[in-house]
Amino acid sequence: AQSVAQPEDQVNVAEGNPLTVKCTYSVSGNPYLFWYVQYPNRGLQFLLKYITGDNLVKGSYGFEAEFNKSQTSFHLKKPSALVSDSALYFCAVRARYNFNKFYFGSGTKLNVKP
Amino acid sequence: EAGVAQSPRYKIIEKRQSVAFWCNPISGHATLYWYQQILGQGPKLLIQFQNNGVVDDSQLPKDRFSAERLKGVDSTLKIQPAKLEDSAVYLCASSKPTPGEETQYFGPGTRLLVL
């Protein structure tokens, strides 16, 4: 079965420290990979995506993500966290050939403390 | 460029009543998605349209949920009759179906509370 796993329900980090939000997937056929952020009472906002090429992808608000094909992972990272980064983060995977179907992880709540 | 529009933003109904949500995708986006997001969970795809045709509705509870996209632009999702467990945020998203344009863009969602 196709699936996306975000093993941590919550990640706590101090402002200024690096952060990592983990994502692994089980979707066949070299899928596209995405990260979205959701602020309270808002829809999901696109952060970044991996389609092909360099394994390190840079996105909005200083976020980046590293694709690891052998580990089927796509971890979200930021060198220095801000309090305003506190939100809910979703990893999503889009199958290339199955009618472009999206699979979402369950989300990770990021708490950045001053 | 205007984003995905949804209305209403909030809706409170009693169980067994009916409710409808509206979505207008980004102009030129042929693919439209409806998701259900229950509190504390990730979005679950209910139905996916390509223009006015249904691509995937495998997770749509067809005994009570229906959706249409008659002219291939805006879409309506209906629940009739509603159950308590339908309380959730209903998200609409759209994308272009072409390679390199795979990103889904989401609307603000409709928060439904069924009492």
Tab-separated table of C-alpha atoms in Angstrom:
chain	number	residue	atom	x	y	z
A	1	ALA	CA	0.000	0.000	0.000
A	2	GLN	CA	1.131	3.508	-0.779
A	3	SER	CA	1.858	5.591	2.298
A	4	VAL	CA	3.659	8.581	3.748
A	5	ALA	CA	4.990	8.546	7.304
A	6	GLN	CA	5.867	11.443	9.537
A	7	PRO	CA	7.164	9.623	12.618
A	8	GLU	CA	7.068	12.614	14.966
A	9	ASP	CA	3.759	14.144	15.980
A	10	GLN	CA	5.613	17.104	17.450
A	11	VAL	CA	9.063	18.643	17.201
A	12	ASN	CA	10.295	21.165	19.742
A	13	VAL	CA	13.263	23.400	19.029
A	14	ALA	CA	14.696	26.590	20.430
A	15	GLU	CA	14.786	29.692	18.299
A	16	GLY	CA	18.055	29.964	16.411
A	17	ASN	CA	18.716	26.232	16.480
A	18	PRO	CA	18.527	24.017	13.404
A	19	LEU	CA	15.368	22.018	12.866
A	20	THR	CA	14.509	18.786	11.073
A	21	VAL	CA	11.064	17.404	10.364
A	22	LYS	CA	11.174	13.839	9.107
A	23	CYS	CA	9.273	12.182	6.289
A	24	THR	CA	9.549	8.752	4.721
A	25	TYR	CA	7.390	7.309	2.001
A	26	SER	CA	6.344	4.131	0.313
A	27	VAL	CA	5.081	5.173	-3.099
A	28	SER	CA	6.231	3.420	-6.200
A	29	GLY	CA	7.618	4.841	-9.387
A	30	ASN	CA	9.888	7.779	-8.516
A	31	PRO	CA	7.221	10.071	-7.101
A	32	TYR	CA	7.281	13.821	-6.722
A	33	LEU	CA	7.809	15.020	-3.146
A	34	PHE	CA	6.366	18.072	-1.425
A	35	TRP	CA	6.264	19.914	1.853
A	36	TYR	CA	3.342	22.063	2.925
A	37	VAL	CA	2.826	24.225	6.008
A	38	GLN	CA	-0.486	24.944	7.695
A	39	TYR	CA	-1.049	27.812	10.081
A	40	PRO	CA	-4.103	27.812	12.386
A	41	ASN	CA	-7.395	28.242	10.531
A	42	ARG	CA	-5.615	28.426	7.201
A	43	GLY	CA	-5.286	26.159	4.202
A	44	LEU	CA	-2.058	24.409	3.294
A	45	GLN	CA	0.705	26.545	1.825
A	46	PHE	CA	3.287	25.116	-0.545
A	47	LEU	CA	6.879	25.235	0.773
A	48	LEU	CA	8.994	23.254	-1.658
A	49	LYS	CA	9.099	20.250	-3.940
A	50	TYR	CA	11.484	17.697	-5.391
A	51	ILE	CA	10.921	16.602	-8.950
A	52	THR	CA	14.346	15.597	-10.176
A	53	GLY	CA	17.974	16.678	-10.014
A	54	ASP	CA	19.875	17.918	-6.957
A	55	ASN	CA	18.913	16.057	-3.810
A	56	LEU	CA	18.888	19.259	-1.760
A	57	VAL	CA	15.913	21.441	-2.573
A	58	LYS	CA	15.499	25.000	-1.363
A	59	GLY	CA	12.112	26.525	-0.753
A	60	SER	CA	10.217	29.361	0.876
A	61	TYR	CA	11.080	31.054	4.197
A	62	GLY	CA	14.593	29.558	4.326
A	63	PHE	CA	13.431	25.950	4.377
A	64	GLU	CA	15.165	23.190	2.483
A	65	ALA	CA	14.653	19.478	2.130
A	66	GLU	CA	16.949	16.594	1.405
A	67	PHE	CA	15.849	13.735	-0.808
A	68	ASN	CA	17.380	10.338	-0.116
A	69	LYS	CA	16.322	7.747	-2.653
A	70	SER	CA	17.846	4.725	-0.901
A	71	GLN	CA	16.085	5.573	2.347
A	72	THR	CA	12.950	6.876	0.592
A	73	SER	CA	13.064	9.945	2.794
A	74	PHE	CA	12.482	13.627	2.260
A	75	HIS	CA	13.336	15.445	5.494
A	76	LEU	CA	12.561	19.130	5.918
A	77	LYS	CA	15.307	21.292	7.398
A	78	LYS	CA	16.108	24.839	8.364
A	79	PRO	CA	19.485	26.036	9.658
A	80	SER	CA	18.055	28.525	12.157
A	81	ALA	CA	14.482	28.281	13.420
A	82	LEU	CA	12.218	31.248	14.049
A	83	VAL	CA	9.301	31.460	16.469
A	84	SER	CA	7.127	32.302	13.454
A	85	ASP	CA	7.967	28.888	11.955
A	86	SER	CA	5.710	27.286	14.567
A	87	ALA	CA	2.988	25.545	12.565
A	88	LEU	CA	1.816	22.185	11.272
A	89	TYR	CA	3.949	20.667	8.521
A	90	PHE	CA	2.791	18.065	6.040
A	91	CYS	CA	4.833	15.901	3.747
A	92	ALA	CA	3.084	14.903	0.525
A	93	VAL	CA	3.997	12.512	-2.223
A	94	ARG	CA	2.511	12.523	-5.699
A	95	ALA	CA	2.555	9.387	-7.785
A	96	ARG	CA	3.783	9.997	-11.306
A	97	TYR	CA	1.655	7.424	-13.000
A	98	ASN	CA	-1.368	6.718	-10.779
A	99	PHE	CA	-3.482	9.603	-12.058
A	100	ASN	CA	-1.118	11.943	-10.200
A	101	LYS	CA	-2.649	10.947	-6.875
A	102	PHE	CA	-1.379	12.756	-3.774
A	103	TYR	CA	-0.614	10.990	-0.494
A	104	PHE	CA	-0.265	13.083	2.672
A	105	GLY	CA	1.479	12.330	5.916
A	106	SER	CA	-0.317	12.840	9.217
A	107	GLY	CA	1.520	16.057	9.961
A	108	THR	CA	4.156	17.217	12.440
A	109	LYS	CA	3.565	20.112	14.769
A	110	LEU	CA	6.642	22.296	15.019
A	111	ASN	CA	7.044	24.343	18.174
A	112	VAL	CA	9.815	26.928	18.180
A	113	LYS	CA	10.413	28.430	21.587
A	114	PRO	CA	12.031	31.836	22.171
B	1	GLU	CA	-2.938	35.563	-9.687
B	2	ALA	CA	-5.988	34.802	-7.587
B	3	GLY	CA	-5.815	31.742	-5.373
B	4	VAL	CA	-8.298	28.961	-4.797
B	5	ALA	CA	-11.552	30.363	-3.442
B	6	GLN	CA	-13.863	28.472	-1.109
B	7	SER	CA	-17.131	29.314	0.567
B	8	PRO	CA	-18.486	29.346	3.122
B	9	ARG	CA	-15.555	29.516	5.560
B	10	TYR	CA	-17.546	28.133	8.447
B	11	LYS	CA	-20.741	26.128	8.708
B	12	ILE	CA	-22.620	24.715	11.672
B	13	ILE	CA	-25.460	22.280	11.052
B	14	GLU	CA	-27.335	19.594	12.913
B	15	LYS	CA	-26.955	15.933	12.083
B	16	ARG	CA	-29.139	14.681	9.265
B	17	GLN	CA	-29.180	18.110	7.649
B	18	SER	CA	-27.593	18.754	4.284
B	19	VAL	CA	-24.765	21.126	3.427
B	20	ALA	CA	-22.913	22.246	0.311
B	21	PHE	CA	-19.473	23.705	-0.202
B	22	TRP	CA	-18.248	25.638	-3.201
B	23	CYS	CA	-14.788	25.881	-4.723
B	24	ASN	CA	-13.374	27.974	-7.540
B	25	PRO	CA	-9.885	26.844	-8.586
B	26	ILE	CA	-7.038	28.901	-9.935
B	27	SER	CA	-7.693	29.926	-13.511
B	28	GLY	CA	-6.326	27.392	-15.967
B	29	HIS	CA	-6.019	24.570	-13.439
B	30	ALA	CA	-7.697	21.554	-14.945
B	31	THR	CA	-7.290	19.308	-11.918
B	32	LEU	CA	-9.408	19.919	-8.821
B	33	TYR	CA	-9.319	18.047	-5.529
B	34	TRP	CA	-11.562	17.881	-2.487
B	35	TYR	CA	-9.987	16.790	0.772
B	36	GLN	CA	-11.370	16.115	4.220
B	37	GLN	CA	-9.098	17.060	7.107
B	38	ILE	CA	-10.160	15.853	10.531
B	39	LEU	CA	-8.552	17.605	13.473
B	40	GLY	CA	-5.084	16.215	14.139
B	41	GLN	CA	-4.862	14.325	10.851
B	42	GLY	CA	-3.520	14.909	7.399
B	43	PRO	CA	-5.827	15.671	4.483
B	44	LYS	CA	-7.677	12.724	3.012
B	45	LEU	CA	-8.568	12.855	-0.658
B	46	LEU	CA	-12.300	12.583	-1.256
B	47	ILE	CA	-12.487	13.172	-4.981
B	48	GLN	CA	-10.273	14.314	-7.826
B	49	PHE	CA	-11.525	15.858	-11.067
B	50	GLN	CA	-9.702	16.291	-14.332
B	51	ASN	CA	-11.715	18.990	-16.111
B	52	ASN	CA	-15.282	17.790	-15.501
B	53	GLY	CA	-14.451	14.109	-15.276
B	54	VAL	CA	-13.869	12.141	-12.078
B	55	VAL	CA	-10.381	10.636	-11.835
B	56	ASP	CA	-10.563	9.193	-8.328
B	57	ASP	CA	-13.458	9.003	-5.884
B	58	SER	CA	-12.444	5.815	-4.131
B	59	GLN	CA	-12.576	7.394	-0.668
B	60	LEU	CA	-15.780	9.359	-1.149
B	61	PRO	CA	-18.653	8.014	0.998
B	62	LYS	CA	-21.039	7.889	-1.895
B	63	ASP	CA	-24.086	7.122	0.202
B	64	ARG	CA	-23.982	10.639	1.606
B	65	PHE	CA	-21.341	12.663	-0.262
B	66	SER	CA	-21.573	13.909	-3.817
B	67	ALA	CA	-19.533	16.306	-5.892
B	68	GLU	CA	-19.795	17.827	-9.299
B	69	ARG	CA	-17.789	20.009	-11.621
B	70	LEU	CA	-20.209	20.473	-14.473
B	71	LYS	CA	-18.368	23.031	-16.581
B	72	GLY	CA	-14.862	21.976	-15.667
B	73	VAL	CA	-14.232	25.073	-13.570
B	74	ASP	CA	-15.859	25.511	-10.167
B	75	SER	CA	-17.072	22.606	-8.088
B	76	THR	CA	-19.600	21.806	-5.391
B	77	LEU	CA	-19.297	19.182	-2.664
B	78	LYS	CA	-22.495	18.137	-0.914
B	79	ILE	CA	-23.199	16.092	2.190
B	80	GLN	CA	-26.691	14.692	2.695
B	81	PRO	CA	-27.470	13.708	5.394
B	82	ALA	CA	-24.610	14.861	7.604
B	83	LYS	CA	-23.289	12.788	10.483
B	84	LEU	CA	-21.379	13.870	13.563
B	85	GLU	CA	-18.192	12.325	12.188
B	86	ASP	CA	-18.346	14.617	9.170
B	87	SER	CA	-17.132	17.470	11.365
B	88	ALA	CA	-13.880	18.479	9.692
B	89	VAL	CA	-12.248	21.035	7.455
B	90	TYR	CA	-12.993	20.535	3.785
B	91	LEU	CA	-10.145	21.669	1.609
B	92	CYS	CA	-10.239	22.331	-2.095
B	93	ALA	CA	-7.052	22.336	-4.141
B	94	SER	CA	-6.173	22.706	-7.786
B	95	SER	CA	-3.216	22.004	-10.025
B	96	LYS	CA	-2.152	21.860	-13.612
B	97	PRO	CA	-1.914	18.306	-14.890
B	98	THR	CA	1.222	18.944	-16.881
B	99	PRO	CA	4.743	17.732	-16.021
B	100	GLY	CA	6.649	20.354	-14.060
B	101	GLU	CA	3.418	21.884	-12.798
B	102	GLU	CA	2.553	19.275	-10.230
B	103	THR	CA	2.118	21.552	-7.224
B	104	GLN	CA	-1.307	21.611	-5.596
B	105	TYR	CA	-2.547	24.969	-4.372
B	106	PHE	CA	-5.043	24.955	-1.557
B	107	GLY	CA	-7.933	27.164	-0.641
B	108	PRO	CA	-8.547	28.351	2.937
B	109	GLY	CA	-10.966	25.519	3.638
B	110	THR	CA	-14.492	25.260	4.992
B	111	ARG	CA	-14.757	24.311	8.639
B	112	LEU	CA	-17.858	22.176	9.224
B	113	LEU	CA	-19.290	21.419	12.644
B	114	VAL	CA	-22.087	18.884	12.853
B	115	LEU	CA	-24.051	18.973	16.111
